[in-house]
CSV table of C-alpha atoms in Angstrom, one decimal:
chain,number,residue,atom,x,y,z
A,874,UNK,CA,0.0,0.0,0.0
A,875,UNK,CA,1.3,3.4,-1.0
A,876,UNK,CA,2.0,5.9,1.8
A,877,UNK,CA,-0.8,8.4,2.4
A,878,UNK,CA,0.1,12.0,1.8
A,879,UNK,CA,-1.4,15.3,2.9
A,880,UNK,CA,-2.6,15.7,-0.7
A,881,UNK,CA,-4.6,12.5,-0.3
A,882,UNK,CA,-6.2,13.7,2.9
A,883,UNK,CA,-7.1,17.0,1.3
A,884,UNK,CA,-8.7,15.3,-1.7
A,885,UNK,CA,-10.7,12.8,0.4
A,886,UNK,CA,-12.0,15.6,2.6
A,887,UNK,CA,-12.6,17.9,-0.3
A,888,UNK,CA,-10.6,20.7,1.3
A,889,UNK,CA,-7.3,22.4,0.5
A,890,UNK,CA,-3.8,21.2,1.7
A,891,UNK,CA,-3.6,24.4,3.8
A,892,UNK,CA,-6.9,23.5,5.6
A,893,UNK,CA,-5.5,20.0,6.4
A,894,UNK,CA,-2.4,21.6,7.8
A,895,UNK,CA,-4.4,24.0,9.9
A,896,UNK,CA,-6.4,21.1,11.4
A,897,UNK,CA,-3.1,19.2,12.1
A,898,UNK,CA,-1.7,22.3,13.9
A,899,UNK,CA,-5.0,22.8,15.9
A,900,UNK,CA,-5.6,26.2,14.3
A,901,UNK,CA,-9.0,27.7,14.3
A,902,UNK,CA,-8.1,30.2,11.5
A,903,UNK,CA,-9.8,29.3,8.3
A,904,UNK,CA,-11.3,26.0,9.4
A,905,UNK,CA,-14.5,25.2,11.2
A,906,UNK,CA,-14.8,22.8,14.0
A,907,UNK,CA,-17.0,20.4,12.0
A,908,UNK,CA,-14.5,20.3,9.1
A,909,UNK,CA,-11.5,19.9,11.5
A,910,UNK,CA,-13.2,17.0,13.2
A,911,UNK,CA,-13.9,15.3,9.9
A,912,UNK,CA,-10.2,15.8,8.8
A,913,UNK,CA,-8.9,14.4,12.0
A,914,UNK,CA,-11.2,11.4,11.8
A,915,UNK,CA,-9.9,10.6,8.3
A,916,UNK,CA,-6.3,11.0,9.4
A,917,UNK,CA,-6.9,8.6,12.2
A,918,UNK,CA,-8.6,6.0,10.0
A,919,UNK,CA,-5.8,6.1,7.5
A,920,UNK,CA,-3.1,6.2,10.2
A,921,UNK,CA,-1.5,9.2,8.5
A,922,UNK,CA,1.7,10.5,10.1
A,923,UNK,CA,2.4,14.1,9.0
A,924,UNK,CA,5.9,15.3,8.1
A,925,UNK,CA,7.3,17.8,10.6
A,926,UNK,CA,9.0,19.7,7.8
A,927,UNK,CA,5.8,19.8,5.7
A,928,UNK,CA,3.8,21.0,8.7
A,929,UNK,CA,6.5,23.6,9.5
A,930,UNK,CA,6.4,24.9,5.9
A,931,UNK,CA,2.8,25.9,6.5
A,932,UNK,CA,3.1,27.3,10.1
A,933,UNK,CA,6.4,29.0,9.4
A,934,UNK,CA,8.7,26.9,11.6
A,935,UNK,CA,10.2,23.6,10.5
A,936,UNK,CA,12.1,23.3,13.7
A,937,UNK,CA,15.3,22.9,11.6
A,938,UNK,CA,18.4,25.0,11.8
A,939,UNK,CA,20.9,24.8,8.9
A,940,UNK,CA,24.6,25.0,9.9
A,941,UNK,CA,27.0,25.8,7.0
A,942,UNK,CA,30.6,25.0,7.7
A,943,UNK,CA,33.7,25.0,5.5
A,944,UNK,CA,35.3,21.8,6.8
A,945,UNK,CA,33.9,19.6,9.6
A,946,UNK,CA,37.3,17.8,9.8
A,947,UNK,CA,38.8,20.9,11.4
A,948,UNK,CA,38.4,20.4,15.1
A,949,UNK,CA,37.4,24.1,15.5
A,950,UNK,CA,34.3,23.6,13.4
A,951,UNK,CA,33.5,20.3,14.9
A,952,UNK,CA,33.4,22.0,18.3
A,953,UNK,CA,31.4,24.9,17.0
A,954,UNK,CA,28.9,22.4,15.5
A,955,UNK,CA,28.6,20.7,18.9
A,956,UNK,CA,27.7,24.0,20.5
A,957,UNK,CA,25.0,24.6,17.9
A,958,UNK,CA,23.6,21.1,18.3
A,959,UNK,CA,23.5,21.2,22.1
A,960,UNK,CA,21.6,24.6,22.1
A,961,UNK,CA,19.2,23.4,19.4
A,962,UNK,CA,18.5,20.2,21.4
A,963,UNK,CA,17.9,22.2,24.5
A,964,UNK,CA,15.3,24.4,22.7
A,965,UNK,CA,13.7,21.5,20.8
A,966,UNK,CA,15.2,22.3,17.4
A,967,UNK,CA,17.2,20.1,15.1
A,968,UNK,CA,20.5,20.9,13.4
A,969,UNK,CA,21.2,20.2,9.7
A,970,UNK,CA,25.0,20.1,9.1
A,971,UNK,CA,26.1,21.3,5.7
A,972,UNK,CA,29.8,20.8,4.9
A,973,UNK,CA,30.9,22.8,1.9
A,974,UNK,CA,34.7,22.0,1.6
A,975,UNK,CA,35.0,25.8,1.2
A,976,UNK,CA,33.5,25.6,-2.2
A,977,UNK,CA,31.2,28.6,-3.1
A,978,UNK,CA,29.1,26.4,-5.5
A,979,UNK,CA,28.3,24.0,-2.6
A,980,UNK,CA,27.4,26.9,-0.4
A,981,UNK,CA,25.1,28.3,-3.0
A,982,UNK,CA,23.4,24.9,-3.4
A,983,UNK,CA,22.7,24.8,0.3
A,984,UNK,CA,21.4,28.4,0.2
A,985,UNK,CA,19.1,27.5,-2.7
A,986,UNK,CA,17.8,24.6,-0.6
A,987,UNK,CA,17.2,26.9,2.4
A,988,UNK,CA,15.3,29.4,0.3
A,989,UNK,CA,12.6,26.8,-0.3
A,990,UNK,CA,11.7,27.2,3.4
A,991,UNK,CA,13.2,23.8,4.3
A,992,UNK,CA,14.7,25.4,7.4
A,993,UNK,CA,13.6,28.0,10.0
A,994,UNK,CA,17.0,29.6,10.3
A,995,UNK,CA,20.7,29.3,9.2
A,996,UNK,CA,24.1,29.7,10.8
A,997,UNK,CA,26.8,30.5,8.3
A,998,UNK,CA,30.6,30.6,8.6
A,999,UNK,CA,33.1,30.7,5.7
A,1000,UNK,CA,36.1,32.6,4.3
A,1001,UNK,CA,35.1,35.9,2.9
A,1002,UNK,CA,34.7,36.3,-0.9
A,1003,UNK,CA,32.8,38.4,-3.4
A,1004,UNK,CA,30.8,35.4,-4.6
A,1005,UNK,CA,29.8,34.5,-1.0
A,1006,UNK,CA,28.7,38.0,-0.3
A,1007,UNK,CA,26.4,38.0,-3.3
A,1008,UNK,CA,25.0,34.6,-2.3
A,1009,UNK,CA,24.2,36.0,1.2
A,1010,UNK,CA,22.7,39.2,-0.2
A,1011,UNK,CA,20.3,37.0,-2.1
A,1012,UNK,CA,19.6,34.8,0.9
A,1013,UNK,CA,18.8,37.9,3.0
A,1014,UNK,CA,16.0,38.8,0.7
A,1015,UNK,CA,14.3,35.5,1.6
A,1016,UNK,CA,13.7,36.8,5.2
A,1017,UNK,CA,14.8,33.6,6.7
A,1018,UNK,CA,16.7,34.4,10.0
A,1019,UNK,CA,20.4,33.7,9.8
A,1020,UNK,CA,23.6,34.4,11.9
A,1021,UNK,CA,27.1,34.9,10.7
A,1022,UNK,CA,30.1,33.5,12.6
A,1023,UNK,CA,33.5,35.1,11.9
A,1024,UNK,CA,32.2,36.2,8.5
A,1025,UNK,CA,32.9,39.9,7.8
A,1026,UNK,CA,30.8,42.0,5.3
A,1027,UNK,CA,29.9,45.6,5.8
A,1028,UNK,CA,26.8,45.2,3.7
A,1029,UNK,CA,25.5,42.6,6.2
A,1030,UNK,CA,26.2,44.6,9.3
A,1031,UNK,CA,22.6,44.4,10.4
A,1032,UNK,CA,22.6,40.6,10.4
A,1033,UNK,CA,23.1,38.8,13.8
A,1034,UNK,CA,26.7,37.7,14.2
A,1035,UNK,CA,29.4,36.4,16.5
A,1036,UNK,CA,32.9,37.8,16.0
A,1037,UNK,CA,36.3,37.5,17.7
A,1038,UNK,CA,39.0,40.1,18.4
A,1039,UNK,CA,41.5,38.6,16.0
A,1040,UNK,CA,43.9,41.6,15.9
A,1041,UNK,CA,44.1,41.8,19.7
A,1042,UNK,CA,44.6,38.1,20.0
A,1043,UNK,CA,47.4,38.1,17.5
A,1044,UNK,CA,49.1,41.0,19.2
A,1045,UNK,CA,48.9,39.4,22.6
A,1046,UNK,CA,50.5,36.1,21.5
A,1047,UNK,CA,53.3,37.8,19.6
A,1048,UNK,CA,53.9,40.0,22.7
A,1049,UNK,CA,54.2,36.8,24.7
A,1050,UNK,CA,57.0,35.6,22.3
A,1051,UNK,CA,58.7,39.0,22.6
A,1052,UNK,CA,58.6,38.8,26.4
A,1053,UNK,CA,60.5,35.6,26.1
A,1054,UNK,CA,63.2,37.5,24.2
A,1055,UNK,CA,62.2,36.5,20.6
A,1056,UNK,CA,62.7,39.1,18.0
A,1057,UNK,CA,63.0,37.1,14.8
A,1058,UNK,CA,59.4,35.8,14.7
A,1059,UNK,CA,58.1,34.1,11.5
A,1060,UNK,CA,54.4,34.4,10.7
A,1061,UNK,CA,52.4,31.9,8.6
A,1062,UNK,CA,49.1,33.7,7.8
A,1063,UNK,CA,45.8,32.6,6.4
A,1064,UNK,CA,44.2,33.4,3.0
A,1065,UNK,CA,44.6,37.1,2.2
A,1066,UNK,CA,40.9,37.3,1.2
A,1067,UNK,CA,39.7,36.4,4.7
A,1068,UNK,CA,39.2,39.3,7.2
A,1069,UNK,CA,40.3,37.3,10.2
A,1070,UNK,CA,43.5,36.4,8.5
A,1071,UNK,CA,44.1,40.1,7.7
A,1072,UNK,CA,43.4,41.1,11.3
A,1073,UNK,CA,45.8,38.5,12.7
A,1074,UNK,CA,48.5,39.7,10.3
A,1075,UNK,CA,47.8,43.3,11.5
A,1076,UNK,CA,48.1,42.2,15.1
A,1077,UNK,CA,51.4,40.5,14.4
A,1078,UNK,CA,52.8,43.7,12.8
A,1079,UNK,CA,51.4,45.9,15.6
A,1080,UNK,CA,53.1,43.9,18.3
A,1081,UNK,CA,56.5,44.2,16.5
A,1082,UNK,CA,56.0,47.9,15.9
A,1083,UNK,CA,55.1,48.6,19.6
A,1084,UNK,CA,58.3,46.9,20.7
A,1085,UNK,CA,60.5,48.6,18.0
A,1086,UNK,CA,61.2,45.4,16.2
A,1087,UNK,CA,61.6,46.0,12.4
A,1088,UNK,CA,59.0,44.2,10.2
A,1089,UNK,CA,60.7,41.7,7.8
A,1090,UNK,CA,58.5,40.6,4.9
A,1091,UNK,CA,60.8,37.6,4.3
A,1092,UNK,CA,59.6,36.2,7.6
A,1093,UNK,CA,56.0,36.1,6.5
A,1094,UNK,CA,54.1,33.8,4.2
A,1095,UNK,CA,50.4,33.1,3.5
A,1096,UNK,CA,48.8,29.6,3.3
A,1097,UNK,CA,45.3,28.1,3.5
A,1098,UNK,CA,44.0,27.3,6.9
A,1099,UNK,CA,45.0,23.6,6.8
A,1100,UNK,CA,47.6,21.1,8.1
A,1101,UNK,CA,49.2,20.8,4.7
A,1102,UNK,CA,49.2,24.5,4.3
A,1103,UNK,CA,51.2,24.9,7.5
A,1104,UNK,CA,53.6,22.1,6.5
A,1105,UNK,CA,54.3,23.6,3.1
A,1106,UNK,CA,54.6,27.2,4.4
A,1107,UNK,CA,57.2,26.4,7.0
A,1108,UNK,CA,59.1,24.4,4.4
A,1109,UNK,CA,59.1,27.4,2.1
A,1110,UNK,CA,60.3,29.6,5.0
A,1111,UNK,CA,63.3,27.4,5.7
A,1112,UNK,CA,64.1,27.4,2.0
A,1113,UNK,CA,64.6,31.2,2.2
A,1114,UNK,CA,67.6,30.6,4.5
A,1115,UNK,CA,66.5,33.4,6.9
A,1116,UNK,CA,67.0,33.1,10.6
A,1117,UNK,CA,64.1,32.9,13.1
A,1118,UNK,CA,63.6,31.6,16.6
A,1119,UNK,CA,59.8,31.5,16.8
A,1120,UNK,CA,56.9,30.8,14.5
A,1121,UNK,CA,53.3,32.2,14.8
A,1122,UNK,CA,50.7,30.4,12.7
A,1123,UNK,CA,47.3,32.0,12.1
A,1124,UNK,CA,45.5,28.8,13.2
A,1125,UNK,CA,46.5,25.7,15.0
A,1126,UNK,CA,46.0,23.3,12.1
A,1127,UNK,CA,48.8,25.1,10.3
A,1128,UNK,CA,50.8,25.1,13.5
A,1129,UNK,CA,50.7,21.3,13.8
A,1130,UNK,CA,51.6,21.0,10.1
A,1131,UNK,CA,54.6,23.2,10.7
A,1132,UNK,CA,55.5,21.2,13.7
A,1133,UNK,CA,55.6,18.0,11.7
A,1134,UNK,CA,58.1,19.6,9.2
A,1135,UNK,CA,60.2,21.0,12.0
A,1136,UNK,CA,60.4,17.5,13.6
A,1137,UNK,CA,61.3,16.0,10.2
A,1138,UNK,CA,64.3,18.3,10.1
A,1139,UNK,CA,65.5,16.8,13.3
A,1140,UNK,CA,64.6,19.9,15.4
A,1141,UNK,CA,62.5,20.2,18.5
A,1142,UNK,CA,59.9,22.5,19.9
A,1143,UNK,CA,60.5,24.5,22.0
A,1144,UNK,CA,64.2,23.7,22.3
A,1145,UNK,CA,65.1,24.8,18.8
A,1146,UNK,CA,62.0,26.8,17.8
A,1147,UNK,CA,59.1,28.2,19.8
A,1148,UNK,CA,55.7,27.7,18.1
A,1149,UNK,CA,52.4,29.4,18.8
A,1150,UNK,CA,49.0,29.2,17.1
A,1151,UNK,CA,45.5,30.5,17.0
A,1152,UNK,CA,42.1,28.7,17.9
A,1153,UNK,CA,43.3,26.4,20.8
A,1154,UNK,CA,41.9,23.3,19.2
A,1155,UNK,CA,42.1,19.8,20.6
A,1156,UNK,CA,44.6,17.6,18.6
A,1157,UNK,CA,45.9,14.1,18.9
A,1158,UNK,CA,48.2,13.6,21.8
A,1159,UNK,CA,50.9,12.2,19.5
A,1160,UNK,CA,51.8,15.8,18.7
A,1161,UNK,CA,54.0,17.1,21.5
A,1162,UNK,CA,54.2,19.6,22.9
A,1163,UNK,CA,50.7,21.0,22.5
A,1164,UNK,CA,50.8,24.4,20.9
A,1165,UNK,CA,50.4,27.5,23.0
A,1166,UNK,CA,47.5,29.3,21.4
A,1167,UNK,CA,44.9,32.1,21.3
A,1168,UNK,CA,41.7,30.5,22.4
A,1169,UNK,CA,38.6,31.0,20.3
A,1170,UNK,CA,35.8,29.4,22.3
A,1171,UNK,CA,34.3,27.5,19.3
A,1172,UNK,CA,31.6,25.7,21.5
A,1173,UNK,CA,30.5,29.1,22.9
A,1174,UNK,CA,30.4,30.6,19.4
A,1175,UNK,CA,28.1,27.8,18.3
A,1176,UNK,CA,25.7,28.2,21.3
A,1177,UNK,CA,25.6,32.0,20.8
A,1178,UNK,CA,24.9,31.7,17.1
A,1179,UNK,CA,22.1,29.2,17.7
A,1180,UNK,CA,20.6,31.4,20.4
A,1181,UNK,CA,20.6,34.4,18.0
A,1182,UNK,CA,18.9,32.5,15.2
A,1183,UNK,CA,16.3,30.9,17.4
A,1184,UNK,CA,15.6,34.3,19.0
A,1185,UNK,CA,15.0,35.7,15.6
A,1186,UNK,CA,12.5,32.9,14.9
A,1187,UNK,CA,10.7,33.2,18.2
A,1188,UNK,CA,11.5,36.7,19.4
A,1189,UNK,CA,11.0,35.7,23.0
A,1190,UNK,CA,13.8,37.8,24.6
A,1191,UNK,CA,16.0,40.8,23.9
A,1192,UNK,CA,19.6,39.8,23.0
A,1193,UNK,CA,22.5,41.7,21.4
A,1194,UNK,CA,22.6,41.8,17.6
A,1195,UNK,CA,26.3,41.1,17.7
A,1196,UNK,CA,28.7,39.5,20.2
A,1197,UNK,CA,32.4,40.1,20.1
A,1198,UNK,CA,34.5,37.7,22.1
A,1199,UNK,CA,37.7,38.7,23.9
A,1200,UNK,CA,40.9,36.7,23.3
A,1201,UNK,CA,42.6,34.5,26.0
A,1202,UNK,CA,46.1,33.0,25.7
A,1203,UNK,CA,46.4,29.4,26.7
A,1204,UNK,CA,50.1,28.6,27.5
A,1205,UNK,CA,50.8,24.9,26.8
A,1206,UNK,CA,54.6,25.0,26.9
A,1207,UNK,CA,55.6,25.5,23.3
A,1208,UNK,CA,57.6,28.7,24.0
A,1209,UNK,CA,61.2,28.7,25.2
A,1210,UNK,CA,62.8,31.8,26.7
A,1211,UNK,CA,66.1,32.7,24.9
């Protein structure tokens, strides 16, 4: 026997699909009690089980939050996703995880799916780009609530968001290296198109300038925010035959990639090189020492973003449009005083 659909119920009761949905949601708007009783009787006789999403598309709330991430393999985004999921569970929502592999075309495919009202809200985090901006401008017109996490765009300044003080965090950790007498500090930055990578580079330069340490462009290199990116970047820095005693990587994944190459060269951290990162992710214990890092509380980011989106859906409380999180340094022993 074929599964009964809401269309079948509407046809058998000689009413519209919207009327059946109103009866299912116990709404008195547009449906009389006699009609409602008849619809519910037919539903019971046919053992019809309505789809939560289909029901939600009518009443405006599917109970589903879309979470768009660039790479779930990155422990930072995995922790962020856990924060979103936990808050959604607490508030009786479900989380739909959308992994994009940092590909704008995959992001657009998800956005197109969302625009069909398959979700009640969206949390979006990715590297900045013109294409992504245009995708989000279009999505904004759909009036589906969404929240940005570490995604910077002036034209979206009125969208709920969670940000981090990246420049301040970078400045603080470079100053920690300087306090340990390091002056030749290499910097492996993130993609130049990404605002948080730009801010971390600016924080690095500000710390040097404040302590009257000349900026040396040869000590800097950009890579993507990945393990392989860090490995290849430190390899390229060594190939320049320029002296440095410490390395600051713009995220921890790159830091652990750099650590692997340093170990392959027969060098140790922190005995031969001090190494610091950004994010404070959890990483396999086989990597020792653990990298001293700027902590971005990914789990808290996720919970805040979910709270903002669900607030926009339900509007039950007054909360800030934007949260900006202060940096904290977590010293794990990867710096040596010289």
